[in-house]
Coordinates of N, CA and C in Angstrom, one line a residue:
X155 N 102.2 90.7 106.2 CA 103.0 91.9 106.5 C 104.5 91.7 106.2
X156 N 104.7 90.3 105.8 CA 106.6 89.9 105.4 C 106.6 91.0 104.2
X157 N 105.7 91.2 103.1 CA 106.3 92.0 101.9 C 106.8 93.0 102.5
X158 N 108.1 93.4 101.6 CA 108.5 94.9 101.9 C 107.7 95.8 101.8
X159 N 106.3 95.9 100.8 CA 105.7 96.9 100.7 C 104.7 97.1 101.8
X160 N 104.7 96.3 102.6 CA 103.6 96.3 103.5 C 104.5 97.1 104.8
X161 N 106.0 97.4 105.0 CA 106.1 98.5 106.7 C 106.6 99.5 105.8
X162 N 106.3 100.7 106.7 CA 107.5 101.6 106.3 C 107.5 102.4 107.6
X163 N 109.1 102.3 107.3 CA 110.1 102.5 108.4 C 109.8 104.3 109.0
X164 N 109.7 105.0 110.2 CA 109.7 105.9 110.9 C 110.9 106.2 111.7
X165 N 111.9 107.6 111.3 CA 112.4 107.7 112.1 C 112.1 109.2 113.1
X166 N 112.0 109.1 114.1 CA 111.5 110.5 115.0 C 112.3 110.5 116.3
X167 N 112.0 111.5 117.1 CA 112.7 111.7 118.4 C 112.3 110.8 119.4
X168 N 113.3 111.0 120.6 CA 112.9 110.4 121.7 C 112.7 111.4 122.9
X169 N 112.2 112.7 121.9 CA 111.8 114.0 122.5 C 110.2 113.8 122.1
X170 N 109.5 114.8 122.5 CA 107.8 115.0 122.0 C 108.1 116.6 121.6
X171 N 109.4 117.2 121.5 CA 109.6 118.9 121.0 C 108.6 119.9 121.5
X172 N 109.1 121.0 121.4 CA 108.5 122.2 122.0 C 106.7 122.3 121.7
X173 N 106.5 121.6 120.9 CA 105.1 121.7 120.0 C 104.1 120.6 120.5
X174 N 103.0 121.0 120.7 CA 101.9 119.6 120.9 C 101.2 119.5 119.4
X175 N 101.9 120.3 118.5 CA 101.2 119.9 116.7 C 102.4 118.6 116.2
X176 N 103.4 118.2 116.9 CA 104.5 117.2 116.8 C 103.8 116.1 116.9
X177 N 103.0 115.6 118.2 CA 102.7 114.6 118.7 C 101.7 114.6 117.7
X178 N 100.4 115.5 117.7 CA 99.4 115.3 116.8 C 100.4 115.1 115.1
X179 N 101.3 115.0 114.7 CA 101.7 114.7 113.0 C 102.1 113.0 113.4
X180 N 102.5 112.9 114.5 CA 103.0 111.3 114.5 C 101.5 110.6 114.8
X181 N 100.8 111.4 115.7 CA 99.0 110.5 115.8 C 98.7 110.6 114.0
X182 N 98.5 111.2 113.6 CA 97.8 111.6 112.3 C 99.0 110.5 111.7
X183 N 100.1 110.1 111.1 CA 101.2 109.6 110.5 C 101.1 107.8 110.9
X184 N 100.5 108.1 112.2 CA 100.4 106.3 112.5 C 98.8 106.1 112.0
X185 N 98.3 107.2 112.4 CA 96.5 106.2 111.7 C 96.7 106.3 110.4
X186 N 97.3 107.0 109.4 CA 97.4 107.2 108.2 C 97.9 105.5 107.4
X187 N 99.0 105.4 108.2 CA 99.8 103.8 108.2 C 98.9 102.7 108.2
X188 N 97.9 102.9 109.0 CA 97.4 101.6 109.6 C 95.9 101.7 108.7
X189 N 95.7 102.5 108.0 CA 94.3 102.9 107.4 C 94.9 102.1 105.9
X190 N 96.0 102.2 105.5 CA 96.4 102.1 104.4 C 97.3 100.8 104.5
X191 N 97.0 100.2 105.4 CA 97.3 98.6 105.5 C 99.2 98.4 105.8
X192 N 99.8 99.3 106.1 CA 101.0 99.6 106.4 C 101.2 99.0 108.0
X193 N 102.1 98.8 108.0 CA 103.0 98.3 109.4 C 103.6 99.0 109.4
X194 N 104.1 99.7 111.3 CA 105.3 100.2 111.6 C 106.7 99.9 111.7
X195 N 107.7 100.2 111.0 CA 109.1 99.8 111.8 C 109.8 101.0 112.7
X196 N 110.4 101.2 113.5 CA 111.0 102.1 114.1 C 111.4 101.7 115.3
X197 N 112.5 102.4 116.3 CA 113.6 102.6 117.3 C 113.5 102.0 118.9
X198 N 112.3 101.9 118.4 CA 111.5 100.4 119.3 C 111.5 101.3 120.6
X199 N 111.7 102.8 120.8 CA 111.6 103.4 122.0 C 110.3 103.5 122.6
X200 N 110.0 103.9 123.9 CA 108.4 104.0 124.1 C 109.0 105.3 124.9
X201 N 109.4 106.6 124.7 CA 109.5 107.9 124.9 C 109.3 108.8 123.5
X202 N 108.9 110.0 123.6 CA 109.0 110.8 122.8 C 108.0 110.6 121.8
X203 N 108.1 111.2 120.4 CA 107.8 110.9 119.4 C 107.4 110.0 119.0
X204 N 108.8 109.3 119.2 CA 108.9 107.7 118.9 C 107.7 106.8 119.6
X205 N 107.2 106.8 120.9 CA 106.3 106.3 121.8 C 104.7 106.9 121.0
X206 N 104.8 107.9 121.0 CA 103.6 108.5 120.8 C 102.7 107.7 119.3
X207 N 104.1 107.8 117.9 CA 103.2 106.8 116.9 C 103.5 105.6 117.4
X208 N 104.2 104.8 117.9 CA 104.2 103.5 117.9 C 102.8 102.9 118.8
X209 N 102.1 104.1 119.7 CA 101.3 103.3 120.3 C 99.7 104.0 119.7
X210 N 100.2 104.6 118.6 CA 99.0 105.3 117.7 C 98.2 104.2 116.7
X211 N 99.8 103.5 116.2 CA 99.5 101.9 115.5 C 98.5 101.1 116.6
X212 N 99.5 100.9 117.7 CA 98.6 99.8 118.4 C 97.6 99.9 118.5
X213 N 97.1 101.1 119.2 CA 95.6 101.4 119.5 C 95.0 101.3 118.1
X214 N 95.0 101.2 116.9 CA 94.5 100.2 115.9 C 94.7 99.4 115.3
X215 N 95.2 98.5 116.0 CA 95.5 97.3 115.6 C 96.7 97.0 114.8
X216 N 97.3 97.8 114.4 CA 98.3 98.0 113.4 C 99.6 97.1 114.4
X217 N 100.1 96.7 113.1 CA 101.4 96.0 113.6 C 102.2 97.1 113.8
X218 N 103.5 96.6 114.8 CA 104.5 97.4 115.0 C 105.7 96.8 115.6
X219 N 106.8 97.1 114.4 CA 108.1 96.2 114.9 C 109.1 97.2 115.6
X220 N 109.5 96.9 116.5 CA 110.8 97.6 116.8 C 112.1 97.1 117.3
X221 N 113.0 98.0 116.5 CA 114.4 97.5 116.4 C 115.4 98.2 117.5
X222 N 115.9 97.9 118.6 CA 116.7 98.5 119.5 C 117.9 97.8 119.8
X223 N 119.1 98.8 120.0 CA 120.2 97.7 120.8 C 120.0 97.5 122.3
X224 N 120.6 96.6 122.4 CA 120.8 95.7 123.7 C 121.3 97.4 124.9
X225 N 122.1 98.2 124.5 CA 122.8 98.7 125.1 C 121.8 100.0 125.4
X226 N 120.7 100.1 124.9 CA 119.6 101.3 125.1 C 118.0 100.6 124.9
X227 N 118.4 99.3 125.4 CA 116.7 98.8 125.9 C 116.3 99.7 127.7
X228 N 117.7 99.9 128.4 CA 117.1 100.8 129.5 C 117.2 101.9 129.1
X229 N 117.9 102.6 128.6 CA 117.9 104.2 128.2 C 116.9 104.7 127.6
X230 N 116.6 104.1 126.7 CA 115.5 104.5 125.8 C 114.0 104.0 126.2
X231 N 114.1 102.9 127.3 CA 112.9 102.2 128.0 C 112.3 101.9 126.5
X232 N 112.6 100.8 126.5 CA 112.0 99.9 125.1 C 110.6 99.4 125.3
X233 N 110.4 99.5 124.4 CA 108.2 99.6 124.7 C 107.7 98.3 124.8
X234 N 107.4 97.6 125.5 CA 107.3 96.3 125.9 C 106.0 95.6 125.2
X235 N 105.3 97.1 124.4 CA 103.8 96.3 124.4 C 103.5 96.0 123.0
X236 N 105.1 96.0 122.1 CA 105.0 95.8 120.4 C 104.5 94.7 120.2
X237 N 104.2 94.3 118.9 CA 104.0 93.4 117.9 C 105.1 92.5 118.1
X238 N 106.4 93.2 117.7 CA 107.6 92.6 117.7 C 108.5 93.2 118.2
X239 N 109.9 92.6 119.1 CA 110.8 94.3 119.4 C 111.8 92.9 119.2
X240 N 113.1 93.2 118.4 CA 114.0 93.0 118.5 C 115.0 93.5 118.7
X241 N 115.7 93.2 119.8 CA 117.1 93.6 120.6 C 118.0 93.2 119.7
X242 N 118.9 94.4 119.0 CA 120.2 93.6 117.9 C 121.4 94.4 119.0
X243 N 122.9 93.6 118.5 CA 123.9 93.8 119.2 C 124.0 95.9 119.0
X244 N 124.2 96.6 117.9 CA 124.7 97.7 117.7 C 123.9 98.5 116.6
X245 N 124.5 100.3 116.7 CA 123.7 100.9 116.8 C 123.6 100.7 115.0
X246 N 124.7 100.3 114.4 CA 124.9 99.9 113.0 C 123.8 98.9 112.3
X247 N 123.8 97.8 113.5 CA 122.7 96.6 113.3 C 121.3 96.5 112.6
X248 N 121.3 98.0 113.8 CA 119.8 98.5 113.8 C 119.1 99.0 112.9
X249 N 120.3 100.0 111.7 CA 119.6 100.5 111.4 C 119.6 99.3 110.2
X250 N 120.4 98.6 110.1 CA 120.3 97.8 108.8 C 119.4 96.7 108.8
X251 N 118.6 96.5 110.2 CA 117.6 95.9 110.2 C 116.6 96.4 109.7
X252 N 116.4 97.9 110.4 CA 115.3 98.5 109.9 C 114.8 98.7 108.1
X253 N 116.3 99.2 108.1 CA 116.2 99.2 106.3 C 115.9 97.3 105.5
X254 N 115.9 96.5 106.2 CA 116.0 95.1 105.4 C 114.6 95.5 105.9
X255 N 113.7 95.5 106.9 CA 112.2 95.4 106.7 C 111.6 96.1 106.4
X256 N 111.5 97.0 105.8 CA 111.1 98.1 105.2 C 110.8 98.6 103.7
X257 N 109.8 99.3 103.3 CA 109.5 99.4 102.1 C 109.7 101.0 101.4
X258 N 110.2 101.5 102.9 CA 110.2 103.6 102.3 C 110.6 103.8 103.9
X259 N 110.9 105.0 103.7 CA 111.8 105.8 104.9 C 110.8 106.7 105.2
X260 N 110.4 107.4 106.6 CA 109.7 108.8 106.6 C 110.6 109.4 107.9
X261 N 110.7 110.4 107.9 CA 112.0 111.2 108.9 C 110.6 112.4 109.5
X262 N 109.9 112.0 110.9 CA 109.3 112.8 111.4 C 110.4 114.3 112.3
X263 N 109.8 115.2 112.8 CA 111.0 116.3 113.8 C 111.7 115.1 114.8
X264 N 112.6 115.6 114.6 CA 113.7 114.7 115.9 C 115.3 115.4 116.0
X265 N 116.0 115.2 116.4 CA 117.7 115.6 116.6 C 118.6 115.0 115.8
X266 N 119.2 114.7 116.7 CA 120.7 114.1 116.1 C 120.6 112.7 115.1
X267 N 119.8 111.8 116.0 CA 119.6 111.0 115.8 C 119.1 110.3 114.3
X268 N 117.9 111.1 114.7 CA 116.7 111.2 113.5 C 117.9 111.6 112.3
X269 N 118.2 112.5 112.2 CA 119.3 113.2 111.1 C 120.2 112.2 110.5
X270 N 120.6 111.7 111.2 CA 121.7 110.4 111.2 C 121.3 109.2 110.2
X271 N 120.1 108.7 110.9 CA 119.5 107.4 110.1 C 118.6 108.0 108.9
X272 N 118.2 109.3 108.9 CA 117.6 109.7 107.5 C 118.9 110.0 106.4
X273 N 119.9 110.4 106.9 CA 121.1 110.8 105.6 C 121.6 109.5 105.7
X274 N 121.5 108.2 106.2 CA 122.1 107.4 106.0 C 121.3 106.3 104.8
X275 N 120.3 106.7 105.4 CA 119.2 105.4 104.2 C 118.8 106.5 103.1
X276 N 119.4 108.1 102.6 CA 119.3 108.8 102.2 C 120.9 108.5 101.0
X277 N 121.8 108.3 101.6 CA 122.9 107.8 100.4 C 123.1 106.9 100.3
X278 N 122.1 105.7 100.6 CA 122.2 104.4 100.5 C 121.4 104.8 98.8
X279 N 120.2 105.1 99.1 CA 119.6 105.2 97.8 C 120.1 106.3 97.2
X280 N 121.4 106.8 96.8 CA 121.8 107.3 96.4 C 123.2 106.5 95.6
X281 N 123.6 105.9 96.4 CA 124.6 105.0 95.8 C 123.6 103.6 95.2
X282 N 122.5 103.5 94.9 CA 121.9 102.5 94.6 C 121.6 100.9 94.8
X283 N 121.6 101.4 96.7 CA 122.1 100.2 97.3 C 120.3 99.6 97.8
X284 N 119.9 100.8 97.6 CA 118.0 100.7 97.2 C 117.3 101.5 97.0
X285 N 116.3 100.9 96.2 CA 115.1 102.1 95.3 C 114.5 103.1 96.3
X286 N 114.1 102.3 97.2 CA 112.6 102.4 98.2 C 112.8 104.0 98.7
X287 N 111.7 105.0 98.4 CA 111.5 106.2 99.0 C 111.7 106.5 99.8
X288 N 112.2 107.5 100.2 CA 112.6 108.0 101.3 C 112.1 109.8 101.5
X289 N 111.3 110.1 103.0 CA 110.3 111.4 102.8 C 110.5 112.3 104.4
X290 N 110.4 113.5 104.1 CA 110.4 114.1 105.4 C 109.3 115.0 105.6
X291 N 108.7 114.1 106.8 CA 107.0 115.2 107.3 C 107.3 116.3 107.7
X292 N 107.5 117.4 107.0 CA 107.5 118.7 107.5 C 106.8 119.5 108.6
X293 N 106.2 118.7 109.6 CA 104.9 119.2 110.8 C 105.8 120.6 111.0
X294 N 105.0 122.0 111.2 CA 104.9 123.0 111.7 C 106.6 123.5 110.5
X295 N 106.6 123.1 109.7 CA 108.2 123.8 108.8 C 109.0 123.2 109.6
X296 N 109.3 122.4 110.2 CA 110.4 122.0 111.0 C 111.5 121.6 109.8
X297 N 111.3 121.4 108.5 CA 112.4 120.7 107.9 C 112.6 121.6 106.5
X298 N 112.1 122.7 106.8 CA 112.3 124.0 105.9 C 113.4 124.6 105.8
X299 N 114.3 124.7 106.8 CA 116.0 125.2 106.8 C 116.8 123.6 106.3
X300 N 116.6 122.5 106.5 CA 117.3 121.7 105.6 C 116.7 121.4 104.4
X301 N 115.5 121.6 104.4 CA 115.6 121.8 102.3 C 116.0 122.8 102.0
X302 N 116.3 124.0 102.7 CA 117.0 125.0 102.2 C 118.3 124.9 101.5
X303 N 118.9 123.6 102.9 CA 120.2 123.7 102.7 C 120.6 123.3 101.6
X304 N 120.0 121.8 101.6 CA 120.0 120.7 100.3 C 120.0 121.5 98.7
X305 N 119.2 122.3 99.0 CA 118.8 123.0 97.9 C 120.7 124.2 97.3
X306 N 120.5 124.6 98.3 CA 122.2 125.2 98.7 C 123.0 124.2 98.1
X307 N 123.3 122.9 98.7 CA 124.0 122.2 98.1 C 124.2 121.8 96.8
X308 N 122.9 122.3 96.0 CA 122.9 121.6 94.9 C 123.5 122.9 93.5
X309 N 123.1 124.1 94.6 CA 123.7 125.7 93.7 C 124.8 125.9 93.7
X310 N 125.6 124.6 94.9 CA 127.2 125.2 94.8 C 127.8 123.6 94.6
X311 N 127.2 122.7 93.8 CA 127.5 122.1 93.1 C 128.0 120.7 94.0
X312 N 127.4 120.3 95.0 CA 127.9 119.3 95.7 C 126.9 118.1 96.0
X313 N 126.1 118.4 95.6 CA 124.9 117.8 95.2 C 124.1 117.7 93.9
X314 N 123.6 116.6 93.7 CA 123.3 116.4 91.9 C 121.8 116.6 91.7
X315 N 121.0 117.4 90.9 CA 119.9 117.6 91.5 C 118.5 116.5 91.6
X316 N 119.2 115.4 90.3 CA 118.9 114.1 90.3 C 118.9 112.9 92.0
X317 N 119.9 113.4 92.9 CA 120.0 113.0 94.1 C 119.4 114.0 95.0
X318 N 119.3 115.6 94.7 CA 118.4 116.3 95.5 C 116.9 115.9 95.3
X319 N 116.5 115.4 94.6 CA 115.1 114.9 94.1 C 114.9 113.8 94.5
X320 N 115.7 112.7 95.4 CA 115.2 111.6 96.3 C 114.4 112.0 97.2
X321 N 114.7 112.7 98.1 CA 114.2 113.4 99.5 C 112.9 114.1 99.2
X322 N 111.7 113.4 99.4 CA 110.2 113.8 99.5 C 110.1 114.7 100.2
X323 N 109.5 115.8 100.5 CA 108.8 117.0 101.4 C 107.6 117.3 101.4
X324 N 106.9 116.6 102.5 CA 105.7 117.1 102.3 C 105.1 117.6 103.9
X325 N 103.9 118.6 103.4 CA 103.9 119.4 105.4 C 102.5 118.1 105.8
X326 N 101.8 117.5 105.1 CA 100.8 116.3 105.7 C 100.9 115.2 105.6
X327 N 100.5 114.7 106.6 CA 101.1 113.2 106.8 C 100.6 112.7 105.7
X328 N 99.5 112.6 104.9 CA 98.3 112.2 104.4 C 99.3 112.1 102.4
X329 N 99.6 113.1 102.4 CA 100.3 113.6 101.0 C 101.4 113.5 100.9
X330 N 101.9 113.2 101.7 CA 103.6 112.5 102.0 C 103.4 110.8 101.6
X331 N 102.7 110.3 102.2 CA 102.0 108.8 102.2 C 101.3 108.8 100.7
X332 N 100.8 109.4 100.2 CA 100.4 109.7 99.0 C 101.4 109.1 98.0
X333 N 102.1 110.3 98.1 CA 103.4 109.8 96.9 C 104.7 108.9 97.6
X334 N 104.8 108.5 98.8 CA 105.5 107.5 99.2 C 104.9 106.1 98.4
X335 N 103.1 105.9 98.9 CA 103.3 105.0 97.8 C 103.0 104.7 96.7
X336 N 102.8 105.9 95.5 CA 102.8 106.0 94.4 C 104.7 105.3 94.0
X337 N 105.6 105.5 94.8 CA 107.2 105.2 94.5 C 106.7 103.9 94.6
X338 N 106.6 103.1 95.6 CA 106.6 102.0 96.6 C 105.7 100.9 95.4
X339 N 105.1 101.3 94.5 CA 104.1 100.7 93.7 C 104.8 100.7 92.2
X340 N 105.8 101.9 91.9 CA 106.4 102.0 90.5 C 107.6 101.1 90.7
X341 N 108.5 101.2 92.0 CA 109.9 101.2 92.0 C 110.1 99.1 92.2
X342 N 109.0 99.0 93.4 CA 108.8 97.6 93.7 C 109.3 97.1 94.9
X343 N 110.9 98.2 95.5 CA 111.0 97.9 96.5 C 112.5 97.0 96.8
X344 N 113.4 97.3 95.9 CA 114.3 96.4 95.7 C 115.2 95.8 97.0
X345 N 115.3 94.9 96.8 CA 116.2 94.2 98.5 C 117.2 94.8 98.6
X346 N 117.5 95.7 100.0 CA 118.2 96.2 100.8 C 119.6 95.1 100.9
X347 N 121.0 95.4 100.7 CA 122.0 94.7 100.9 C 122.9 95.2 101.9
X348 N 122.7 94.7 103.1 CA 124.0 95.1 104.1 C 125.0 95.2 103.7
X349 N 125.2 94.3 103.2 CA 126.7 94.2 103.1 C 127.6 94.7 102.1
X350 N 126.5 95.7 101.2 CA 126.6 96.8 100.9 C 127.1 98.4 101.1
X351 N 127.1 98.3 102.7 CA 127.0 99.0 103.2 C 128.5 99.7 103.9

């Protein structure tokens, strides 16, 4: 499970949202993972979203790493029952851990948060700081008004449609994973540079 191609990174809420078809896209999105020889990485929380796939892996045996800071191992109640949980100093740390072990990005429904770390490892491979795909599970259209937008962006010219075309959309876990790793198989997975960053 050290190759890059072997985790890919989850980022989701530390909400479970208005919907019980949310929880069912992260159950369906962790067996999918673990069926297809994939490891988890993600926010190392055991609430929300986040809790729900991380313990979707486990209950099949699937590895699962999680990356948290020191400063929201109580807030976020850090899930004690991972594979691996590493505690890093900051919220910057984290994500640059997550991206060094990782082979592809998937952006389940979530908030602020979720938003944050997908546009970040979103102009990382845009500035070509790495290949590795990056995708958003559309469960129930939740991510329908930001491809709207993106798409918006790209009509009024602030976006290149060559960089609008990184960002995967798909509504099943199943076909998202599909062409995540049809990339993950062409591209190879290039090493992630912090200090690039």
């Amino acid at each position: 499970m050290d190759d890059l191609r072997g985790k890919i990174c989850v980022f989701t809420g530390s909400r479970q949202g208005a919907r019980s078809d949310y929880a069912e896209a992260a159950r369906r999105l962790g067996r999918g993972l673990v069926e297809r020889g994939y490891g988890l990485v993600y926010g190392g929380g055991n609430v929300g979203l986040m809790g729900v796939i991380a313990d979707t892996v486990l209950e099949m045996n699937g590895h699962v790493t999680g990356v948290i800071p020191d400063v929201l191992v109580t807030k976020e109640v850090a899930h004690r029952g991972l594979t691996n949980l590493r505690v890093v100093n900051s919220m910057h740390e984290r994500k640059a851990v997550m991206a060094e072990l990782s082979g592809g990005f998937i952006a389940m429904p979530g908030g602020i948060g979720t938003m944050e770390e997908l546009f970040e490892v979103l102009s990382w491979a845009q500035l070509g700081i790495h290949n590795k795909p990056c995708g958003l599970l559309n469960a129930r259209g939740y991510y329908q008004p930001l491809s709207i937008f993106l798409d918006h962006a790209v009509t009024e010219d602030f976006l290149k449609p060559k960089h609008r075309a990184l960002l995967l959309l798909e509504d099943e876990p199943e076909t998202l994973l599909d062409r995540m790793e049809e990339l993950i198989s062409v591209r190879g997975g290039r090493h992630f540079d912090a200090a690039k960053t």
